[in-house]
Tab-separated table of C-alpha atoms in Angstrom:
chain	number	residue	atom	x	y	z
G	205	MET	CA	49.874	-11.333	100.083
G	206	THR	CA	53.018	-12.152	98.135
G	207	ASN	CA	51.161	-11.874	94.819
G	208	ASN	CA	49.764	-8.470	95.800
G	209	THR	CA	53.227	-7.251	96.707
G	210	GLN	CA	54.618	-8.479	93.405
G	211	ASN	CA	51.789	-6.821	91.486
G	212	LEU	CA	52.379	-3.529	93.309
G	213	SER	CA	56.113	-3.687	92.589
G	214	SER	CA	55.407	-4.481	88.944
G	215	TRP	CA	52.952	-1.574	88.700
G	216	LEU	CA	55.433	0.846	90.289
G	217	SER	CA	58.228	-0.282	87.993
G	218	VAL	CA	56.320	0.912	84.903
G	219	PRO	CA	56.652	4.674	85.536
G	220	LYS	CA	60.197	4.132	86.769
G	221	ARG	CA	61.094	2.355	83.531
G	222	PHE	CA	59.355	5.061	81.499
G	223	PHE	CA	61.325	7.759	83.308
G	224	ARG	CA	64.693	6.077	82.818
G	225	GLN	CA	64.226	4.669	79.325
G	226	GLU	CA	61.991	7.264	77.674
G	227	LEU	CA	61.687	10.580	79.487
G	228	LEU	CA	65.265	11.012	80.732
G	229	PRO	CA	66.907	10.261	77.342
G	230	PHE	CA	64.410	12.600	75.637
G	231	LEU	CA	65.143	15.466	78.029
G	232	GLY	CA	68.880	14.851	77.864
G	233	ASP	CA	68.948	14.959	74.060
G	234	LEU	CA	71.254	17.726	72.839
G	235	ARG	CA	68.906	18.502	69.937
G	236	LEU	CA	66.077	19.295	72.345
G	237	ALA	CA	68.315	21.590	74.400
G	238	ILE	CA	69.431	23.475	71.259
G	239	ALA	CA	65.837	23.845	70.044
G	240	LEU	CA	64.705	25.183	73.429
G	241	LEU	CA	67.652	27.572	73.606
G	242	LEU	CA	66.845	28.947	70.145
G	243	ALA	CA	63.179	29.385	71.093
G	244	ILE	CA	64.113	31.225	74.295
G	245	ALA	CA	66.509	33.453	72.338
G	246	ALA	CA	63.854	34.231	69.698
G	247	PHE	CA	61.209	35.225	72.239
G	248	SER	CA	63.771	37.198	74.236
G	249	ILE	CA	64.551	39.161	71.075
G	250	SER	CA	60.830	39.811	70.552
G	251	GLY	CA	60.651	41.143	74.105
G	252	THR	CA	63.473	43.540	73.263
G	253	VAL	CA	62.010	44.722	69.950
G	254	ILE	CA	58.390	45.031	71.119
G	255	GLU	CA	57.918	47.560	73.908
G	256	GLN	CA	57.033	45.864	77.186
G	257	GLY	CA	54.461	46.908	79.774
G	258	GLN	CA	52.812	49.702	77.773
G	259	SER	CA	49.119	50.635	77.816
G	260	PRO	CA	46.611	49.036	75.393
G	261	ALA	CA	46.247	52.406	73.641
G	262	PHE	CA	49.995	52.406	72.927
G	263	TYR	CA	49.829	49.062	71.120
G	264	GLN	CA	46.656	50.013	69.252
G	265	SER	CA	48.408	53.140	68.006
G	266	ASN	CA	51.731	51.544	67.066
G	267	TYR	CA	50.552	48.099	65.902
G	268	PRO	CA	47.302	48.707	63.962
G	269	GLU	CA	45.340	45.943	62.303
G	270	SER	CA	45.661	47.522	58.877
G	271	PRO	CA	48.347	47.363	57.715
G	272	ALA	CA	49.640	44.665	60.057
G	273	LEU	CA	53.361	44.592	60.733
G	274	PHE	CA	54.928	41.706	58.760
G	275	GLY	CA	51.407	40.872	57.656
G	276	PHE	CA	50.333	39.363	60.988
G	277	LEU	CA	51.642	41.347	63.970
G	278	THR	CA	48.828	43.517	65.330
G	279	TRP	CA	47.958	44.838	68.761
G	280	LYS	CA	45.442	42.013	69.193
G	281	VAL	CA	48.078	39.356	68.496
G	282	ILE	CA	50.509	41.072	70.868
G	283	GLN	CA	48.038	41.187	73.747
G	284	VAL	CA	46.517	37.734	73.193
G	285	VAL	CA	49.871	35.977	72.930
G	286	GLY	CA	51.405	38.107	75.683
G	287	LEU	CA	54.177	39.727	73.670
G	288	ASP	CA	53.621	42.918	75.679
G	289	HIS	CA	54.988	41.112	78.771
G	290	VAL	CA	56.962	38.232	77.271
G	291	TYR	CA	59.151	37.443	80.257
G	292	ARG	CA	56.189	36.837	82.576
G	293	THR	CA	53.987	34.745	80.293
G	294	TRP	CA	53.277	31.164	81.319
G	295	TRP	CA	54.664	29.761	78.069
G	296	PHE	CA	57.989	31.614	78.366
G	297	LEU	CA	58.397	30.449	81.963
G	298	ALA	CA	57.474	26.936	80.797
G	299	LEU	CA	60.264	27.118	78.200
G	300	LEU	CA	62.722	28.097	80.933
G	301	VAL	CA	61.603	25.230	83.169
G	302	LEU	CA	61.780	22.739	80.286
G	303	PHE	CA	65.234	23.977	79.299
G	304	GLY	CA	66.354	23.668	82.923
G	305	SER	CA	65.001	20.113	83.013
G	306	SER	CA	66.900	19.317	79.811
G	307	LEU	CA	70.145	20.662	81.297
G	308	THR	CA	69.605	18.663	84.478
G	309	ALA	CA	68.900	15.467	82.552
G	310	CYS	CA	71.963	16.019	80.342
G	311	THR	CA	74.119	16.586	83.414
G	312	PHE	CA	73.070	13.328	85.052
G	313	THR	CA	73.031	11.204	81.877
G	314	HIS	CA	76.191	12.529	80.214
G	315	GLN	CA	78.395	14.809	82.302
G	316	PHE	CA	78.405	12.935	85.616
G	317	PRO	CA	79.070	9.550	83.913
G	318	ALA	CA	81.909	11.185	81.925
G	319	LEU	CA	83.422	12.552	85.135
G	320	LYS	CA	83.004	9.196	86.845
G	321	ALA	CA	84.708	7.430	83.942
G	322	ALA	CA	87.567	9.952	83.994
G	323	ARG	CA	88.172	9.313	87.680
G	324	ARG	CA	88.434	5.570	87.142
G	325	TRP	CA	91.704	4.123	85.932
G	326	LYS	CA	92.988	0.835	84.650
G	327	PHE	CA	96.486	-0.430	83.985
G	328	TYR	CA	97.742	-1.709	80.646
G	329	LYS	CA	99.395	-5.054	81.254
G	330	THR	CA	100.324	-6.169	77.724
G	331	PRO	CA	102.362	-4.375	75.052
G	332	ARG	CA	99.566	-4.910	72.520
G	333	GLN	CA	97.297	-2.534	74.425
G	334	PHE	CA	99.664	0.366	73.669
G	335	GLU	CA	99.182	-0.093	69.939
G	336	LYS	CA	95.641	1.292	70.249
G	337	LEU	CA	96.797	4.595	71.714
G	338	ALA	CA	97.222	7.736	69.639
G	339	LEU	CA	100.750	8.276	70.913
G	340	SER	CA	103.006	5.428	72.045
G	341	ALA	CA	106.683	4.502	72.135
G	342	GLN	CA	109.056	1.807	73.396
G	343	VAL	CA	112.079	2.865	75.464
G	344	ASP	CA	115.125	0.699	76.228
G	345	ASP	CA	116.899	0.697	79.574
G	346	ALA	CA	114.362	2.931	81.321
G	347	ASN	CA	112.195	2.228	84.359
G	348	LEU	CA	108.950	3.312	85.934
G	349	ASN	CA	110.624	5.238	88.741
G	350	GLN	CA	112.224	7.656	86.291
G	351	LEU	CA	108.966	8.049	84.390
G	352	GLU	CA	106.993	8.626	87.587
G	353	GLN	CA	109.288	11.465	88.638
G	354	LEU	CA	109.048	13.118	85.217
G	355	LEU	CA	105.251	12.884	85.247
G	356	GLN	CA	104.987	14.274	88.756
G	357	LYS	CA	107.088	17.279	87.718
G	358	ARG	CA	104.452	17.962	85.083
G	359	ARG	CA	101.694	17.773	87.703
G	360	TYR	CA	100.351	14.370	86.745
G	361	LEU	CA	98.618	12.280	89.385
G	362	VAL	CA	100.417	8.929	89.249
G	363	PHE	CA	99.145	5.453	90.201
G	364	ARG	CA	101.413	2.385	90.381
G	365	GLU	CA	100.644	-1.307	90.498
G	366	GLY	CA	103.575	-3.688	90.147
G	367	ASN	CA	105.232	-3.109	86.775
G	368	THR	CA	102.410	-0.905	85.453
G	369	LEU	CA	101.723	2.815	85.757
G	370	TYR	CA	98.807	5.116	85.050
G	371	ALA	CA	98.897	8.919	85.275
G	372	ARG	CA	96.384	11.642	84.555
G	373	LYS	CA	95.935	15.399	84.849
G	374	GLY	CA	93.320	17.940	83.839
G	375	LEU	CA	90.355	16.367	85.610
G	376	MET	CA	89.146	19.974	85.956
G	377	GLY	CA	88.296	19.825	82.252
G	378	LYS	CA	85.646	17.209	83.048
G	379	ILE	CA	84.231	19.276	85.919
G	380	GLY	CA	83.954	22.398	83.725
G	381	PRO	CA	80.916	21.252	81.687
G	382	ILE	CA	79.100	20.299	84.895
G	383	LEU	CA	79.787	23.762	86.307
G	384	VAL	CA	78.550	25.317	83.038
G	385	HIS	CA	75.272	23.419	83.339
G	386	ALA	CA	74.929	24.320	87.008
G	387	SER	CA	75.556	28.011	86.281
G	388	MET	CA	72.920	28.013	83.542
G	389	LEU	CA	70.440	26.460	85.965
G	390	ILE	CA	71.223	29.231	88.464
G	391	ILE	CA	70.654	31.849	85.740
G	392	LEU	CA	67.321	30.258	84.823
G	393	ALA	CA	66.277	30.120	88.477
G	394	GLY	CA	67.176	33.790	88.923
G	395	SER	CA	65.237	34.731	85.794
G	396	ILE	CA	62.136	32.862	86.969
G	397	LEU	CA	62.412	34.356	90.463
G	398	GLY	CA	62.665	37.863	89.002
G	399	ALA	CA	59.735	37.292	86.654
G	400	MET	CA	57.522	36.004	89.453
G	401	THR	CA	58.423	38.466	92.223
G	402	GLY	CA	59.820	41.576	90.475
G	403	PHE	CA	58.009	44.760	89.491
G	404	MET	CA	58.550	47.947	87.509
G	405	ALA	CA	56.915	51.317	88.221
G	406	GLN	CA	57.033	54.777	86.687
G	407	GLU	CA	56.572	57.984	88.694
G	408	ILE	CA	56.603	61.677	87.721
G	409	ILE	CA	57.192	63.677	90.903
G	410	PRO	CA	57.597	67.470	91.243
G	411	SER	CA	60.481	68.918	93.244
G	412	GLY	CA	59.655	69.120	96.937
G	413	GLU	CA	57.111	66.281	96.903
G	414	THR	CA	57.179	62.973	98.769
G	415	PHE	CA	55.845	59.791	97.169
G	416	GLN	CA	55.442	56.058	97.636
G	417	VAL	CA	55.604	53.580	94.782
G	418	GLN	CA	52.098	53.302	93.332
G	419	ASN	CA	52.142	53.556	89.542
G	420	ILE	CA	53.185	49.944	88.838
G	421	ILE	CA	53.181	49.197	85.109
G	422	ASP	CA	54.563	45.649	85.135
G	423	ALA	CA	54.679	43.130	87.976
G	424	GLY	CA	54.917	39.429	88.664
G	425	PRO	CA	52.159	37.504	90.437
G	426	PHE	CA	54.093	37.468	93.719
G	427	SER	CA	55.576	40.964	93.548
G	428	MET	CA	53.570	42.710	96.263
G	429	SER	CA	56.043	41.643	98.914
G	430	GLN	CA	58.724	43.626	97.066
G	431	VAL	CA	56.757	46.894	96.787
G	432	PRO	CA	58.005	49.199	99.581
G	433	LYS	CA	55.346	50.062	102.160
G	434	ASP	CA	57.388	51.177	105.177
G	435	TRP	CA	59.382	53.921	103.466
G	436	ALA	CA	58.881	56.708	100.945
G	437	VAL	CA	61.046	58.993	98.807
G	438	HIS	CA	61.259	62.792	98.998
G	439	VAL	CA	62.406	64.711	95.924
G	440	ASN	CA	64.567	67.442	97.443
G	441	ARG	CA	65.361	68.977	94.102
G	442	PHE	CA	65.348	68.248	90.386
G	443	TRP	CA	67.475	70.210	87.941
G	444	ILE	CA	68.951	70.054	84.463
G	445	ASP	CA	72.442	71.007	83.338
G	446	TYR	CA	72.537	72.572	79.891
G	447	LYS	CA	75.358	72.850	77.381
G	448	SER	CA	76.547	76.143	75.944
G	449	ASP	CA	74.360	75.671	72.863
G	450	GLY	CA	71.237	75.246	75.004
G	451	THR	CA	70.875	71.479	74.631
G	452	ILE	CA	70.446	69.273	77.682
G	453	ASP	CA	73.622	67.833	79.169
G	454	GLN	CA	72.348	65.836	82.178
G	455	PHE	CA	69.344	65.400	84.505
G	456	TYR	CA	69.788	65.305	88.273
G	457	SER	CA	67.493	64.351	91.140
G	458	ASP	CA	68.396	64.820	94.791
G	459	LEU	CA	66.411	62.078	96.584
G	460	SER	CA	65.947	61.208	100.261
G	461	VAL	CA	64.591	57.913	101.571
G	462	ILE	CA	62.176	58.634	104.444
G	463	ASP	CA	60.896	56.084	106.961
G	464	ARG	CA	57.449	56.103	108.573
G	465	GLU	CA	58.625	58.465	111.324
G	466	GLY	CA	59.886	60.958	108.746
G	467	GLN	CA	63.556	60.227	109.427
G	468	GLU	CA	65.981	60.316	106.520
G	469	ARG	CA	67.548	56.883	106.014
G	470	ASP	CA	69.486	57.544	102.825
G	471	ARG	CA	70.167	60.444	100.487
G	472	GLN	CA	71.696	60.381	97.024
G	473	THR	CA	71.848	62.537	93.929
G	474	ILE	CA	71.070	60.389	90.918
G	475	HIS	CA	71.419	60.971	87.200
G	476	VAL	CA	71.298	58.902	84.043
G	477	ASN	CA	73.355	55.705	84.562
G	478	LYS	CA	73.713	56.384	88.312
G	479	PRO	CA	70.613	55.053	90.099
G	480	LEU	CA	69.648	54.965	93.770
G	481	ARG	CA	69.532	51.510	95.354
G	482	TYR	CA	67.796	50.858	98.656
G	483	ARG	CA	66.604	47.534	100.109
G	484	GLY	CA	66.535	45.786	96.763
G	485	VAL	CA	64.701	48.611	94.967
G	486	THR	CA	66.496	50.586	92.244
G	487	MET	CA	65.421	54.041	91.052
G	488	TYR	CA	66.618	55.281	87.664
G	489	GLN	CA	66.522	58.792	86.244
G	490	THR	CA	64.574	58.301	82.996
G	491	ASP	CA	62.387	61.330	82.293
G	492	TRP	CA	61.547	64.873	83.309
G	493	GLY	CA	58.810	67.438	82.956
G	494	VAL	CA	57.595	70.895	83.908
G	495	ALA	CA	55.347	70.463	86.929
G	496	ALA	CA	54.258	74.008	87.854
G	497	VAL	CA	55.030	77.700	87.699
G	498	GLN	CA	55.066	80.219	90.551
G	499	VAL	CA	53.646	83.651	89.619
G	500	GLN	CA	52.774	86.926	91.306
G	501	LEU	CA	50.231	89.578	90.244
G	502	ASN	CA	51.189	93.063	91.416
G	503	ASN	CA	51.880	92.673	95.136
G	504	SER	CA	49.726	89.575	95.622
G	505	PRO	CA	50.993	86.473	97.428
G	506	ILE	CA	52.968	84.088	95.246
G	507	PHE	CA	50.739	81.307	93.998
G	508	GLN	CA	51.605	78.114	92.164
G	509	LEU	CA	49.826	76.877	89.042
G	510	PRO	CA	50.220	73.347	87.630
G	511	MET	CA	51.443	72.970	84.069
G	512	ALA	CA	50.203	70.228	81.754
G	513	LEU	CA	51.959	68.511	78.866
G	514	LEU	CA	50.333	69.627	75.613
G	515	ASN	CA	49.589	67.436	72.633
G	516	THR	CA	51.797	68.788	69.847
G	517	GLY	CA	51.153	66.000	67.380
G	518	GLY	CA	54.476	64.285	67.908
G	519	GLY	CA	56.594	67.438	67.811
G	520	ALA	CA	58.600	69.072	70.575
G	521	ARG	CA	57.319	68.772	74.119
G	522	LEU	CA	55.483	71.831	75.451
G	523	TRP	CA	53.855	72.498	78.796
G	524	GLY	CA	51.136	75.058	79.337
G	525	THR	CA	48.893	76.686	81.940
G	526	TRP	CA	46.324	79.461	82.177
G	527	ILE	CA	46.959	82.435	84.484
G	528	PRO	CA	43.868	84.418	85.568
G	529	THR	CA	44.416	88.158	85.726
G	530	LYS	CA	41.055	89.034	87.348
G	531	PRO	CA	39.562	87.627	90.550
G	532	ASP	CA	36.388	86.518	88.733
G	533	LEU	CA	38.539	84.557	86.223
G	534	SER	CA	36.985	86.464	83.324
G	535	GLU	CA	40.353	87.364	81.858
G	536	GLY	CA	43.709	85.685	81.753
G	537	VAL	CA	46.674	84.656	79.651
G	538	SER	CA	48.176	81.346	78.517
G	539	LEU	CA	51.756	80.513	79.438
G	540	LEU	CA	53.850	78.008	77.468
G	541	ALA	CA	57.232	76.513	78.411
G	542	LYS	CA	59.506	74.018	76.670
G	543	ASP	CA	62.057	73.499	79.461
G	544	LEU	CA	63.107	74.732	82.901
G	545	GLN	CA	65.284	77.646	81.896
G	546	GLY	CA	64.236	78.719	78.407
G	547	THR	CA	61.938	81.497	77.257
G	548	LEU	CA	58.317	81.454	78.422
G	549	LEU	CA	55.672	82.578	75.923
G	550	LEU	CA	52.523	84.542	76.849
G	551	TYR	CA	49.380	84.391	74.682
G	552	ASP	CA	46.179	86.378	75.098
G	553	MET	CA	42.686	84.914	75.130
G	554	GLU	CA	42.527	85.117	71.331
G	555	GLY	CA	45.683	83.092	70.901
G	556	LYS	CA	47.951	85.936	69.883
G	557	LEU	CA	51.536	86.079	71.148
G	558	MET	CA	51.880	88.936	73.618
G	559	THR	CA	55.457	88.694	74.825
G	560	SER	CA	58.175	86.404	76.047
G	561	LEU	CA	59.987	86.370	79.360
G	562	ARG	CA	62.167	84.261	81.632
G	563	PRO	CA	61.872	83.288	85.312
G	564	GLY	CA	62.506	86.375	87.438
G	565	MET	CA	61.156	88.781	84.841
G	566	GLU	CA	57.866	90.723	84.890
G	567	THR	CA	55.555	92.217	82.264
G	568	PRO	CA	52.289	94.247	82.226
G	569	VAL	CA	49.259	92.132	81.317
G	570	ASN	CA	45.595	93.251	81.268
G	571	GLY	CA	46.300	96.156	83.598
G	572	VAL	CA	48.325	94.181	86.138
G	573	THR	CA	51.991	93.362	86.517
G	574	LEU	CA	52.687	89.660	86.037
G	575	LYS	CA	55.926	88.343	87.470
G	576	ILE	CA	57.269	84.814	86.859
G	577	LYS	CA	58.985	83.758	90.055
G	578	LYS	CA	60.031	80.170	89.356
G	579	VAL	CA	59.442	77.228	87.032
G	580	ILE	CA	59.234	73.951	88.988
G	581	GLY	CA	60.447	70.774	87.334
G	582	SER	CA	59.354	67.190	87.929
G	583	THR	CA	61.581	64.165	87.822
G	584	GLY	CA	60.663	61.003	85.971
G	585	LEU	CA	61.775	57.899	87.843
G	586	GLN	CA	61.701	54.299	86.745
G	587	ILE	CA	61.561	52.065	89.815
G	588	LYS	CA	62.487	48.401	89.640
G	589	ALA	CA	62.864	45.446	91.970
G	590	ASP	CA	64.247	42.124	90.766
G	591	PRO	CA	65.226	39.657	93.520
G	592	GLY	CA	66.640	37.299	90.905
G	593	ILE	CA	69.449	39.617	89.784
G	594	PRO	CA	72.037	38.388	92.384
G	595	MET	CA	71.400	34.813	91.244
G	596	VAL	CA	71.795	35.820	87.591
G	597	TYR	CA	75.096	37.586	88.331
G	598	LEU	CA	76.310	34.569	90.307
G	599	GLY	CA	75.296	32.273	87.452
G	600	PHE	CA	77.163	34.318	84.849
G	601	GLY	CA	80.264	34.400	87.050
G	602	LEU	CA	80.202	30.614	87.432
G	603	LEU	CA	79.479	30.275	83.714
G	604	MET	CA	82.671	32.125	82.795
G	605	LEU	CA	84.636	30.016	85.293
G	606	GLY	CA	83.105	26.805	83.945
G	607	VAL	CA	83.893	27.735	80.328
G	608	MET	CA	87.539	28.378	81.221
G	609	MET	CA	87.712	25.076	83.113
G	610	SER	CA	86.226	23.236	80.129
G	611	TYR	CA	89.236	24.200	78.019
G	612	VAL	CA	91.617	22.314	80.332
G	613	SER	CA	92.830	19.148	78.584
G	614	HIS	CA	92.262	15.795	80.276
G	615	SER	CA	95.479	13.892	79.549
G	616	GLN	CA	96.243	10.240	80.371
G	617	VAL	CA	99.505	8.299	80.278
G	618	TRP	CA	100.037	4.541	80.625
G	619	ALA	CA	103.322	2.661	81.053
G	620	LEU	CA	104.407	-0.961	81.275
G	621	GLU	CA	107.863	-2.217	82.262
G	622	GLU	CA	108.548	-5.659	80.810
G	623	ASN	CA	111.728	-7.513	79.793
G	624	GLU	CA	113.904	-4.409	80.330
G	625	GLU	CA	111.646	-2.486	77.968
G	626	LEU	CA	109.426	0.431	78.965
G	627	TYR	CA	106.231	0.860	76.957
G	628	VAL	CA	104.757	4.364	77.202
G	629	GLY	CA	101.589	5.716	75.626
G	630	GLY	CA	98.943	8.368	76.166
G	631	LYS	CA	95.964	10.261	74.866
G	632	THR	CA	94.137	13.525	75.525
G	633	ASN	CA	90.753	14.975	74.655
G	634	ARG	CA	92.069	18.286	73.230
G	635	ALA	CA	95.312	20.177	72.517
G	636	GLN	CA	96.693	17.094	70.784
G	637	VAL	CA	99.861	18.743	69.464
G	638	THR	CA	100.747	20.161	72.870
G	639	PHE	CA	100.255	16.747	74.456
G	640	GLU	CA	102.429	15.117	71.790
G	641	ARG	CA	105.265	17.542	72.526
G	642	GLU	CA	104.917	16.921	76.246
G	643	VAL	CA	105.135	13.139	75.843
G	644	ILE	CA	108.130	13.423	73.511
G	645	ASP	CA	109.864	15.682	76.039
G	646	ILE	CA	109.246	13.061	78.725
G	647	LEU	CA	110.671	10.343	76.500
G	648	ASP	CA	113.711	12.481	75.677
G	649	SER	CA	114.327	12.935	79.398
G	650	LEU	CA	114.542	9.230	80.061
G	651	GLU	CA	117.938	7.529	80.096
G	652	GLU	CA	117.406	5.848	76.762
G	653	LYS	CA	115.743	8.033	74.116
G	654	PRO	CA	113.328	6.344	71.738
G	655	SER	CA	114.590	5.765	68.247
G	656	PRO	CA	113.731	8.219	65.453
G	657	ASP	CA	111.586	5.575	63.785
G	658	GLU	CA	109.524	5.153	66.947
G	659	LEU	CA	109.014	8.912	67.263
G	660	ALA	CA	108.000	9.084	63.597
G	661	ILE	CA	105.500	6.300	64.135
G	662	ALA	CA	104.109	8.069	67.219
G	663	SER	CA	103.795	11.396	65.391
G	664	GLY	CA	102.221	9.721	62.366
G	665	SER	CA	99.721	7.950	64.593
G	666	LEU	CA	98.696	11.242	66.216
G	667	ALA	CA	98.508	13.043	62.851
G	668	GLY	CA	96.258	10.300	61.544
G	669	GLN	CA	93.937	10.725	64.525
G	670	ASN	CA	93.753	14.512	64.022
């Protein structure tokens, strides 16, 4: 029984040894972390340069096989590798997880031991020990009580043991790197959460219509819980403000959030850079279009005809519709529009321009009077949900705090009182010149100032270290 227990313990110690001696040092290697960070940055840049979440036809049109972009980048490569949805590919998420593991390993193998070592202290009990310090001096007719008071005024934490003294300040500088690592882990966790549970949709909705989010163009594998099902959005009105020269100034959409009972829960007017946010879903004003036109023939009821976006070969956007002028649809005219307030163009069945008019105007056509009552616009909304965004914001806030904390110097001072002599020395991990001035000020404040030769030796020692 004892042999079996020993064998089991020996077998279990193998993976434990491998983890501590092989895997943990490998993950905690700074070179690995830098390589992973560069890879993440490179693929993030590719996700910015290459359009994300577009249709296969879009990539086939913009990234043809001949000639291939840079000699290799084609639509097939983009879709096989997943460059059309970089941030949700398994390999990009694997890079994030591996980078997070590297940060965690580095924190436990380097940062926590450094903090633990900084919190420990030891006293120097022989004058020879002060010779190894970057800055040291010998003061006559001074004592530890005076030095302790001077150090406490400068916010040092002082420890005494007999005729020895140790003081430190700036332990925050050792906590800063740990906070930086923790904040980066929070950012990575938020990014992964957003990639797995977020979604993006695009909707083109005419004024006066109500819609639910359906046209999802990019989504994580666990995003369905974020897609709103118990509320919808009603487009009260969409309009465009134009400048004096006729160019577009701003797009506006007056939106209402409607629950299942038809009650309005929220209402906002959005425009570019001012989205609507409701229950974790954000709606941005990104596009617009001409949805329909209301016309009247003679004294007939007003009827509404849909307008379609025409293929102009990459030129200006035009919308068009066909208006029948006879009940049997044997005759009619074509109506073209380029915006919501500009001139409308009428063409006959042979494609010849007949006239132009604006909303509210009328004209005789094929023996009837055609009146344009109203041009109805449609708003283009980009709808996003990313549950990881609060974590990312929190992580960046902590990251800035951690970086500022990391710049705090960790300074240490030792002292020994022996044979009516006071030996004082110290060191710091950064801001060496500032620390030197502080120590010299402390020495000058003691009853017996150090000799000029001692100060010169101290300054020369520090200069040699720098």
